[in-house]
Tab-separated table of C-alpha atoms in Angstrom:
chain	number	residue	atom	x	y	z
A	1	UNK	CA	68.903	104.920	105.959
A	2	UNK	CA	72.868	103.900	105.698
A	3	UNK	CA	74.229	101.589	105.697
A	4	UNK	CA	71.877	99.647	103.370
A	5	UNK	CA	72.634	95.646	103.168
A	6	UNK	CA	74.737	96.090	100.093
A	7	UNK	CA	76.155	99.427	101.888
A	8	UNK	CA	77.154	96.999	104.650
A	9	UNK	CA	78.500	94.315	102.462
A	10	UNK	CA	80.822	96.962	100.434
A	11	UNK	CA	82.005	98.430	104.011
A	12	UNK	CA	82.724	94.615	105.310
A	13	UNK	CA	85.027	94.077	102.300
A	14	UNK	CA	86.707	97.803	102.133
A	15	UNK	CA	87.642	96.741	106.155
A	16	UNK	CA	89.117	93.155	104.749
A	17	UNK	CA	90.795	95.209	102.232
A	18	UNK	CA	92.263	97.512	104.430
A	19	UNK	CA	93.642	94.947	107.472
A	20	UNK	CA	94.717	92.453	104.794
A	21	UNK	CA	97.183	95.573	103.466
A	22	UNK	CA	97.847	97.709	106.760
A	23	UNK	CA	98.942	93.972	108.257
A	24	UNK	CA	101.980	94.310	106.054
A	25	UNK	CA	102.498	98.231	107.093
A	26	UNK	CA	104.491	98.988	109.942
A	27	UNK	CA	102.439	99.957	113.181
A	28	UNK	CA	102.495	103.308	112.403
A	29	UNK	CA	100.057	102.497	110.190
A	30	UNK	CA	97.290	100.018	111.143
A	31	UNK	CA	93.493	98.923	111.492
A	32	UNK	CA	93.259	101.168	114.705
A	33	UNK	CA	94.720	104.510	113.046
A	34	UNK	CA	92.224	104.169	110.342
A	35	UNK	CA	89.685	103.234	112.574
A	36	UNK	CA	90.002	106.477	113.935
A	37	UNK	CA	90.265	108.067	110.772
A	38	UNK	CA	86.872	106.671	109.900
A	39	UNK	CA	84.889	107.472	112.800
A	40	UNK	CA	86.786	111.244	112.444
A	41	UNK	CA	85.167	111.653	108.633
A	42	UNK	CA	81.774	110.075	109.282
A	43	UNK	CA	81.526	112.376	112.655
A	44	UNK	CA	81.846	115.743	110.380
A	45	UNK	CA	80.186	114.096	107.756
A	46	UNK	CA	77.226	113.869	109.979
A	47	UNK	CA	77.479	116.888	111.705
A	48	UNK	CA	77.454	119.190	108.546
A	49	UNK	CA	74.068	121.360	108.569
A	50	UNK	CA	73.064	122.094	105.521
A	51	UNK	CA	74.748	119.225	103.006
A	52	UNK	CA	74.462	116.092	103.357
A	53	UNK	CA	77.450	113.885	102.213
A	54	UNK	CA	77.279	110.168	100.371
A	55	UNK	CA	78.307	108.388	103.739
A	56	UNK	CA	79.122	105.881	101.443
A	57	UNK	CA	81.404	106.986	99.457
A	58	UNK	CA	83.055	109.119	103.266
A	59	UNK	CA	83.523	105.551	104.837
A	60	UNK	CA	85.218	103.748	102.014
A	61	UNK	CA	87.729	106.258	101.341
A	62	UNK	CA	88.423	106.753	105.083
A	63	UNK	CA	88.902	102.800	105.222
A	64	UNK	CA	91.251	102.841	102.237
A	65	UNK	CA	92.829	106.658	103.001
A	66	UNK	CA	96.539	104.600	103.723
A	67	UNK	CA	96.325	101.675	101.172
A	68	UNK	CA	98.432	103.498	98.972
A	69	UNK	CA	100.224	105.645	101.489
A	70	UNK	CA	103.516	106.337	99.347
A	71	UNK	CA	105.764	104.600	101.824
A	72	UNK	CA	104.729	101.327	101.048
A	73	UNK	CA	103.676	100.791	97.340
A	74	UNK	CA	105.502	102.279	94.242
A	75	UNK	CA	104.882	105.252	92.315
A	76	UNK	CA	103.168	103.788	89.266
A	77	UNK	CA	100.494	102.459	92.420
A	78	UNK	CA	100.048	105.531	94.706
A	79	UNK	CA	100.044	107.679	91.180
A	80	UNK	CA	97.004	106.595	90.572
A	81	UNK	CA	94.615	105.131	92.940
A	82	UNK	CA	91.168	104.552	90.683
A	83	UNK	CA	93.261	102.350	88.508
A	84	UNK	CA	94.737	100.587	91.615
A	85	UNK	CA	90.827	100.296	93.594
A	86	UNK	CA	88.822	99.353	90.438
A	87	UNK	CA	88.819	95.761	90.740
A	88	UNK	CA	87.789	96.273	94.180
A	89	UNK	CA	85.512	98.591	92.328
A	90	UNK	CA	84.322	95.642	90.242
A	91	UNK	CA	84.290	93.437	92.457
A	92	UNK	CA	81.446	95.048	94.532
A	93	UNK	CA	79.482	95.679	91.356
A	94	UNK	CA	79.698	92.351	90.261
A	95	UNK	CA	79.334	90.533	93.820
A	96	UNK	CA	76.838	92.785	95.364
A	97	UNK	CA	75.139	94.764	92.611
A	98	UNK	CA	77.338	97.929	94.025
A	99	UNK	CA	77.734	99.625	90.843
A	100	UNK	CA	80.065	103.001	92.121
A	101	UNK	CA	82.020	102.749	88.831
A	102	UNK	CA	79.002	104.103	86.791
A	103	UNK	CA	77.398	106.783	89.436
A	104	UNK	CA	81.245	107.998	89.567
A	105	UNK	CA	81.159	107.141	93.879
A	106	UNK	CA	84.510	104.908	92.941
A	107	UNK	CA	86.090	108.198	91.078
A	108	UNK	CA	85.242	109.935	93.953
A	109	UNK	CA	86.623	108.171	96.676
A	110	UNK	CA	89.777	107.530	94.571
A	111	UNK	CA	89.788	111.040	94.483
A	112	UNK	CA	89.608	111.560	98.253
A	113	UNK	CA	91.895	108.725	98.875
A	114	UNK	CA	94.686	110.575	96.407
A	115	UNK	CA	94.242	113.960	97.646
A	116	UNK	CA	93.662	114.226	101.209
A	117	UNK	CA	94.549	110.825	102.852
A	118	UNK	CA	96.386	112.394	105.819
A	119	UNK	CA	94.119	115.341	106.952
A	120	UNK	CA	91.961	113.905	109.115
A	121	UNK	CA	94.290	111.548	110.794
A	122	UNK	CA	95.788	113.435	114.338
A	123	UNK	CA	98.976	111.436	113.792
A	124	UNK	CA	100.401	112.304	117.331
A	125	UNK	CA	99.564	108.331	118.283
A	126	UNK	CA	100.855	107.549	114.557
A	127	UNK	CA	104.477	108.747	114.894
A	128	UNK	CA	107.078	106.996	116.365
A	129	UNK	CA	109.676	109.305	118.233
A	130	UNK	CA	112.947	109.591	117.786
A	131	UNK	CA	114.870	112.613	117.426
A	132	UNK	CA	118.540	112.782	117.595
A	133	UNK	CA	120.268	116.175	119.172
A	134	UNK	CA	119.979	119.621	117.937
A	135	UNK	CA	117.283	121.124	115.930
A	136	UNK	CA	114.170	118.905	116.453
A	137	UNK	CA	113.054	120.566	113.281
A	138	UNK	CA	115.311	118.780	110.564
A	139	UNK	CA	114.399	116.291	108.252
A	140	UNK	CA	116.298	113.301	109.937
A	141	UNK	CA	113.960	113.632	113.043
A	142	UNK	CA	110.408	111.854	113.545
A	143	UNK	CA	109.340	115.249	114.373
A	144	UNK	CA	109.978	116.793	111.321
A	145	UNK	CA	106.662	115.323	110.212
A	146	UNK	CA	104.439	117.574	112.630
A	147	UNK	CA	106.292	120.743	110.045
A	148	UNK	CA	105.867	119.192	106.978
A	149	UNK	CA	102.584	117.752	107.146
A	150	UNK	CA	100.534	118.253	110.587
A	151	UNK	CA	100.972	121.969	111.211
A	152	UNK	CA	99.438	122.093	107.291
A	153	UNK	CA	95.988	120.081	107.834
A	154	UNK	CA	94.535	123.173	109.842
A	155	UNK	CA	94.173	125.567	106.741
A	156	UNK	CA	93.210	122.985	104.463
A	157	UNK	CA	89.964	121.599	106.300
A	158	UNK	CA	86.555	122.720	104.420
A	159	UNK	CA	83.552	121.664	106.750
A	160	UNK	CA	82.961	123.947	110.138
A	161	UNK	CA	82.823	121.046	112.011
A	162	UNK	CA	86.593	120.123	110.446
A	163	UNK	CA	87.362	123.477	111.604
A	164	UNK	CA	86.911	123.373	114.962
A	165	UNK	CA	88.354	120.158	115.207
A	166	UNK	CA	91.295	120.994	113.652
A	167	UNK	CA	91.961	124.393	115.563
A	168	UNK	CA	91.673	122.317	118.881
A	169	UNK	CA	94.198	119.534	117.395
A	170	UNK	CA	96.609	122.524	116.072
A	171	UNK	CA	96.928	123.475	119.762
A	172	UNK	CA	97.357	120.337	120.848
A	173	UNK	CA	100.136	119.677	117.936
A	174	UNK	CA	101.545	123.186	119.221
A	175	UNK	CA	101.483	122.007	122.917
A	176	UNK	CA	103.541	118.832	122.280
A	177	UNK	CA	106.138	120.306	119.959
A	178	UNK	CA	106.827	122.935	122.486
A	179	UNK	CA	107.064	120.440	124.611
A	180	UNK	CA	109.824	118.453	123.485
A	181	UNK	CA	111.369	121.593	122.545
A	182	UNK	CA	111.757	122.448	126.010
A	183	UNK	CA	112.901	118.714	126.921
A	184	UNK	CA	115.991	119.138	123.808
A	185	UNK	CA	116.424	122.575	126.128
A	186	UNK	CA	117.044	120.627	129.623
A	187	UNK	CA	120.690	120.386	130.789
C-alpha cells in the first residue's frame, strides 16, 4: 500500500526540496500551485481503470514539476533535469535505501518533470494580470500565456480521466478570456 515508510520519507524530502526552491520563485510559482498540481496527478493517477501508475514516481515529479521551470534557472539546468535531480536521486538511495536510480523511477520522473511540467497545472490562479491596451493576445500581455501554453494542454492529455478534466478547464480558460475580451471592449 503507498506510501510505504521509505515512500514517505522520499515524499517528505521531494516537499523540502521543492519549498526550499519555489521560496526563491516569485508567487506565481509556489508550495500551493504545486500542491495543487500534486493532488491533480495523483487524482487521475488513481482514477485510471485499467493501469495502474508508480504513485511514486506521479508524486515526486508533480512535487518537483517547477524546480527547473525555465524562468528561474539557466539553460545548462532546465536542459537537463536527471543530471540536475540525481543527487537528490542519491541522496534517497543512500539515506533511505530508495534506490530509483537503478529501477530507472529517477529517469522517469526526470522525464515527466522535462516534458510535461505545465499540463496539469490550471494556471488561471498562477498568472498575474496585466494587460496593457489593444490586442489582449500579444506577447507583451500576461494573457498571452493562456495562447501559448493553456489553450495547448487540452489535446495533449493521455488518461480519460485527464480528458475530462481538461475539456471542463478548456471551457473555463475559454470563459475567462472571453471575458476580459469583452472588458478591453467596454467604452
Amino acid at each position: 500500500m503507498y506510501p510505504t515508510p521509505q515512500e514517505k520519507a522520499a515524499v517528505e524530502a521531494a516537499e523540502k526540496l521543492m519549498v526550499e526552491t519555489m521560496a526563491r520563485y516569485d508567487p506565481s510559482h509556489d508550495a500551493f500551485h504545486v500542491e495543487r498540481v500534486r493532488k491533480t496527478a495523483l487524482s487521475i493517477a488513481r482514477a485510471l481503470p485499467s493501469q495502474k501508475p508508480d504513485l511514486l514516481v506521479v508524486e515526486l515529479a508533480a512535487l518537483l514539476h517547477d524546480v527547473l521551470d525555465k524562468k528561474y534557472v539557466s539553460a545548462a539546468e532546465a536542459a537537463d533535469p536527471y543530471k540536475f535531480f540525481l543527487p537528490f536521486f542519491e541522496q534517497l538511495a543512500s539515506g533511505l535505501d530508495l534506490d530509483l536510480l537503478t529501477d530507472g523511477r529517477g529517469r522517469q520522473i526526470s522525464k515527466i518533470v522535462e516534458n510535461v511540467s505545465w499540463t496539469t497545472e490550471k494556471n488561471c490562479a498562477k498568472c498575474p494580470l496585466h494587460a496593457p491596451p489593444g490586442s489582449t493576445a500579444n506577447e507583451s500581455t500576461a494573457i498571452q500565456h493562456f495562447h501559448d501554453k493553456l489553450l495547448h494542454i487540452q489535446g495533449r492529455l493521455k488518461t480519460e480521466p485527464g480528458k475530462r478534466m481538461g475539456t471542463k478547464r478548456h471551457q473555463v480558460i475559454l470563459d475567462f478570456l472571453a471575458s476580459i475580451e469583452e472588458e478591453y471592449q467596454t467604452d
